[in-house]
PDB file of C-alpha atoms in Angstrom:
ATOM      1  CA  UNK A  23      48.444 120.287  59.557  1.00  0.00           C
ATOM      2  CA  UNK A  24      44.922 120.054  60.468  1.00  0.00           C
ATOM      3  CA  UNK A  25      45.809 121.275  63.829  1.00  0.00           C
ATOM      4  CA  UNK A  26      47.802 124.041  62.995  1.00  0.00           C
ATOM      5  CA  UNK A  27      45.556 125.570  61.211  1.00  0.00           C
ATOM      6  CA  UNK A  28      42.822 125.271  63.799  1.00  0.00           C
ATOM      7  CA  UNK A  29      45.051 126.239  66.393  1.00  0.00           C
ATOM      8  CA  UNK A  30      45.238 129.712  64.635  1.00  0.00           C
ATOM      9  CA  UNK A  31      41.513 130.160  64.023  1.00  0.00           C
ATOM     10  CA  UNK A  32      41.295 129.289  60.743  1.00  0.00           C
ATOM     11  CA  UNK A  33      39.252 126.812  58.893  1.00  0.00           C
ATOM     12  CA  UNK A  34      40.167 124.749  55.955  1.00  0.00           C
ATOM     13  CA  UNK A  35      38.199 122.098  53.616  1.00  0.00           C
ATOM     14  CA  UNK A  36      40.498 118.594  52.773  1.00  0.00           C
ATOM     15  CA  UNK A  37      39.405 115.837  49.981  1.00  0.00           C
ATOM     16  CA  UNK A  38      40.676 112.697  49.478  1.00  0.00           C
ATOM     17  CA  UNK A  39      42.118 112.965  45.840  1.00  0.00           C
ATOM     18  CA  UNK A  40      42.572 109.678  43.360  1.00  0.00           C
ATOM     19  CA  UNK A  41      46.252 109.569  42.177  1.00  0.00           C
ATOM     20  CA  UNK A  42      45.555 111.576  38.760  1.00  0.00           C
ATOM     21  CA  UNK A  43      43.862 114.411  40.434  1.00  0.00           C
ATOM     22  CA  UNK A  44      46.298 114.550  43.269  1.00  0.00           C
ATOM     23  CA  UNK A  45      49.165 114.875  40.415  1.00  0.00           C
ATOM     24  CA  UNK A  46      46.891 117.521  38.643  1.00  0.00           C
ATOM     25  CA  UNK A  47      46.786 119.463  41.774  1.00  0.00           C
ATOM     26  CA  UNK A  48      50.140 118.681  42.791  1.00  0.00           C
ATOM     27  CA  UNK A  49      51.126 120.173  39.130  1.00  0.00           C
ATOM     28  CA  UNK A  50      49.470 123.402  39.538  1.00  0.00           C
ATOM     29  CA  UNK A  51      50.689 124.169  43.012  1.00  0.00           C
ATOM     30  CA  UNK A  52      54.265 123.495  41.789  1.00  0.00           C
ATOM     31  CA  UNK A  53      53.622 126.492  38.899  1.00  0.00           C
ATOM     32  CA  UNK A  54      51.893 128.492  41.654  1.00  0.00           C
ATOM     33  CA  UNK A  55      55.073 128.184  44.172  1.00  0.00           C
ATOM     34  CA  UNK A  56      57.395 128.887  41.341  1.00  0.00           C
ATOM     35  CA  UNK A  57      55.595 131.868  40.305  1.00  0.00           C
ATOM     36  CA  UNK A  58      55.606 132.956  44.175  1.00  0.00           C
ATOM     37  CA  UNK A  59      59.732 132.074  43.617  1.00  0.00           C
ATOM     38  CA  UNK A  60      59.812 134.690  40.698  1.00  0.00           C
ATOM     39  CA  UNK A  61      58.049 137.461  42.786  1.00  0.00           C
ATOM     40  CA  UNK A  62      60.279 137.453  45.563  1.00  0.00           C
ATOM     41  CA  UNK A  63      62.392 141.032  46.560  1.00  0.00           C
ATOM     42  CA  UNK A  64      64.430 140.026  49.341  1.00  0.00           C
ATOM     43  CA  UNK A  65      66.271 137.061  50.752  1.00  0.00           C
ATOM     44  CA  UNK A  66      63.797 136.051  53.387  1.00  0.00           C
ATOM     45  CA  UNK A  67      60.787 136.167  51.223  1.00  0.00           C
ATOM     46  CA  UNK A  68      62.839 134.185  48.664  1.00  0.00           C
ATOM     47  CA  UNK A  69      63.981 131.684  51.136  1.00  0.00           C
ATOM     48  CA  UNK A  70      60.750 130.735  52.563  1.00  0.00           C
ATOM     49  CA  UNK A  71      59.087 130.742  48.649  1.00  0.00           C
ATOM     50  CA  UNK A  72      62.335 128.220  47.641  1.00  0.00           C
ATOM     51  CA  UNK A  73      60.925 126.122  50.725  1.00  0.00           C
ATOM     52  CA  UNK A  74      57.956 125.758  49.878  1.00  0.00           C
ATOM     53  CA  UNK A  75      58.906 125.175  46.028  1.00  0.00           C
ATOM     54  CA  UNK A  76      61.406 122.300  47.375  1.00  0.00           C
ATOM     55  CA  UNK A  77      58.331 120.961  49.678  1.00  0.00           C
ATOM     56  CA  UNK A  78      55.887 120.377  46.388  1.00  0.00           C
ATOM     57  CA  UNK A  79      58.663 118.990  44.275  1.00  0.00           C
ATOM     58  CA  UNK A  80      59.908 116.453  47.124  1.00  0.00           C
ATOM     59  CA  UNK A  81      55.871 115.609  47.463  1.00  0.00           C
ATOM     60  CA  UNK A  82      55.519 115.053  43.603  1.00  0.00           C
ATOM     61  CA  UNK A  83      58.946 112.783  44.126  1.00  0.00           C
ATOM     62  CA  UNK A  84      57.531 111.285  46.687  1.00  0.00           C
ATOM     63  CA  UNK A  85      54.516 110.304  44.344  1.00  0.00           C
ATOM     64  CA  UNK A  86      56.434 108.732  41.667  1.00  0.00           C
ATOM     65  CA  UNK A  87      58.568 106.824  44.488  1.00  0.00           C
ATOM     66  CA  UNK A  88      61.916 109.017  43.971  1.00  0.00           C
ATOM     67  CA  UNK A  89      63.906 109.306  46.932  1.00  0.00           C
ATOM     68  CA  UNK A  90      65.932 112.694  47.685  1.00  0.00           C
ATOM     69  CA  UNK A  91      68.699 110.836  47.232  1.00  0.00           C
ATOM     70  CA  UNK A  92      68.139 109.856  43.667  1.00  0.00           C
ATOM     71  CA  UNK A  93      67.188 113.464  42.846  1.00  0.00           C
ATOM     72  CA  UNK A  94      70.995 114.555  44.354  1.00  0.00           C
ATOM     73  CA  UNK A  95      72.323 112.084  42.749  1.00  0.00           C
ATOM     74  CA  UNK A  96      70.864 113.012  39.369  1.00  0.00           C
ATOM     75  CA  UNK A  97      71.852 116.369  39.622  1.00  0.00           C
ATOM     76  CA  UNK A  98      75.153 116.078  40.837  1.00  0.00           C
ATOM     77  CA  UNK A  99      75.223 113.459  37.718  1.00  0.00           C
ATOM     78  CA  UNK A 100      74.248 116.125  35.152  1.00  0.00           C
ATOM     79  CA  UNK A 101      76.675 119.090  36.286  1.00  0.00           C
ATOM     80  CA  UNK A 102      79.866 116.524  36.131  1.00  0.00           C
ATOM     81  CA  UNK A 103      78.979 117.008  32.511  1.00  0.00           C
ATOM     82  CA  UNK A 104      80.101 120.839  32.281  1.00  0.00           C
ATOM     83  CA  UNK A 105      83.056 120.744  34.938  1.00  0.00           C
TER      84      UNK A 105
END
């Protein structure tokens, strides 16, 4: 990541973050993706906002040691209910 973004010019600040402030963070970009979801117009923009959304909440998974799988599985789990 680091390189990326110096390979475009731009400069960025990191900190190492203790576990409660990473989740604190993590918390408040996941509210600022889905409001980015919400003010999508067109597919594109909505596709790369939904990315980014899935990104945080597979990071904040990650956190908590939930695997993708367990999330699928969950959710397929929960919409057997209504079929």
């Amino acid at each position: 990541i680091i390189a990326k973004i110096e390979n475009n010019n731009e400069h960025a600040t990191f900190e190492k973050l203790d576990e409660k402030t990473f989740e604190y963070a993590l918390n408040k970009k996941l509210l600022e993706e889905l409001n980015e979801v919400l003010k999508t117009k067109t597919k594109e923009e909505l596709t790369e906002e939904l990315a980014d959304l899935l990104e945080v909440i597979y990071t904040k998974a990650k956190l908590h040691e939930i695997s993708y799988d367990e999330i699928e599985q969950s959710r397929i789990q929960k919409y057997k209910k209504y079929d």
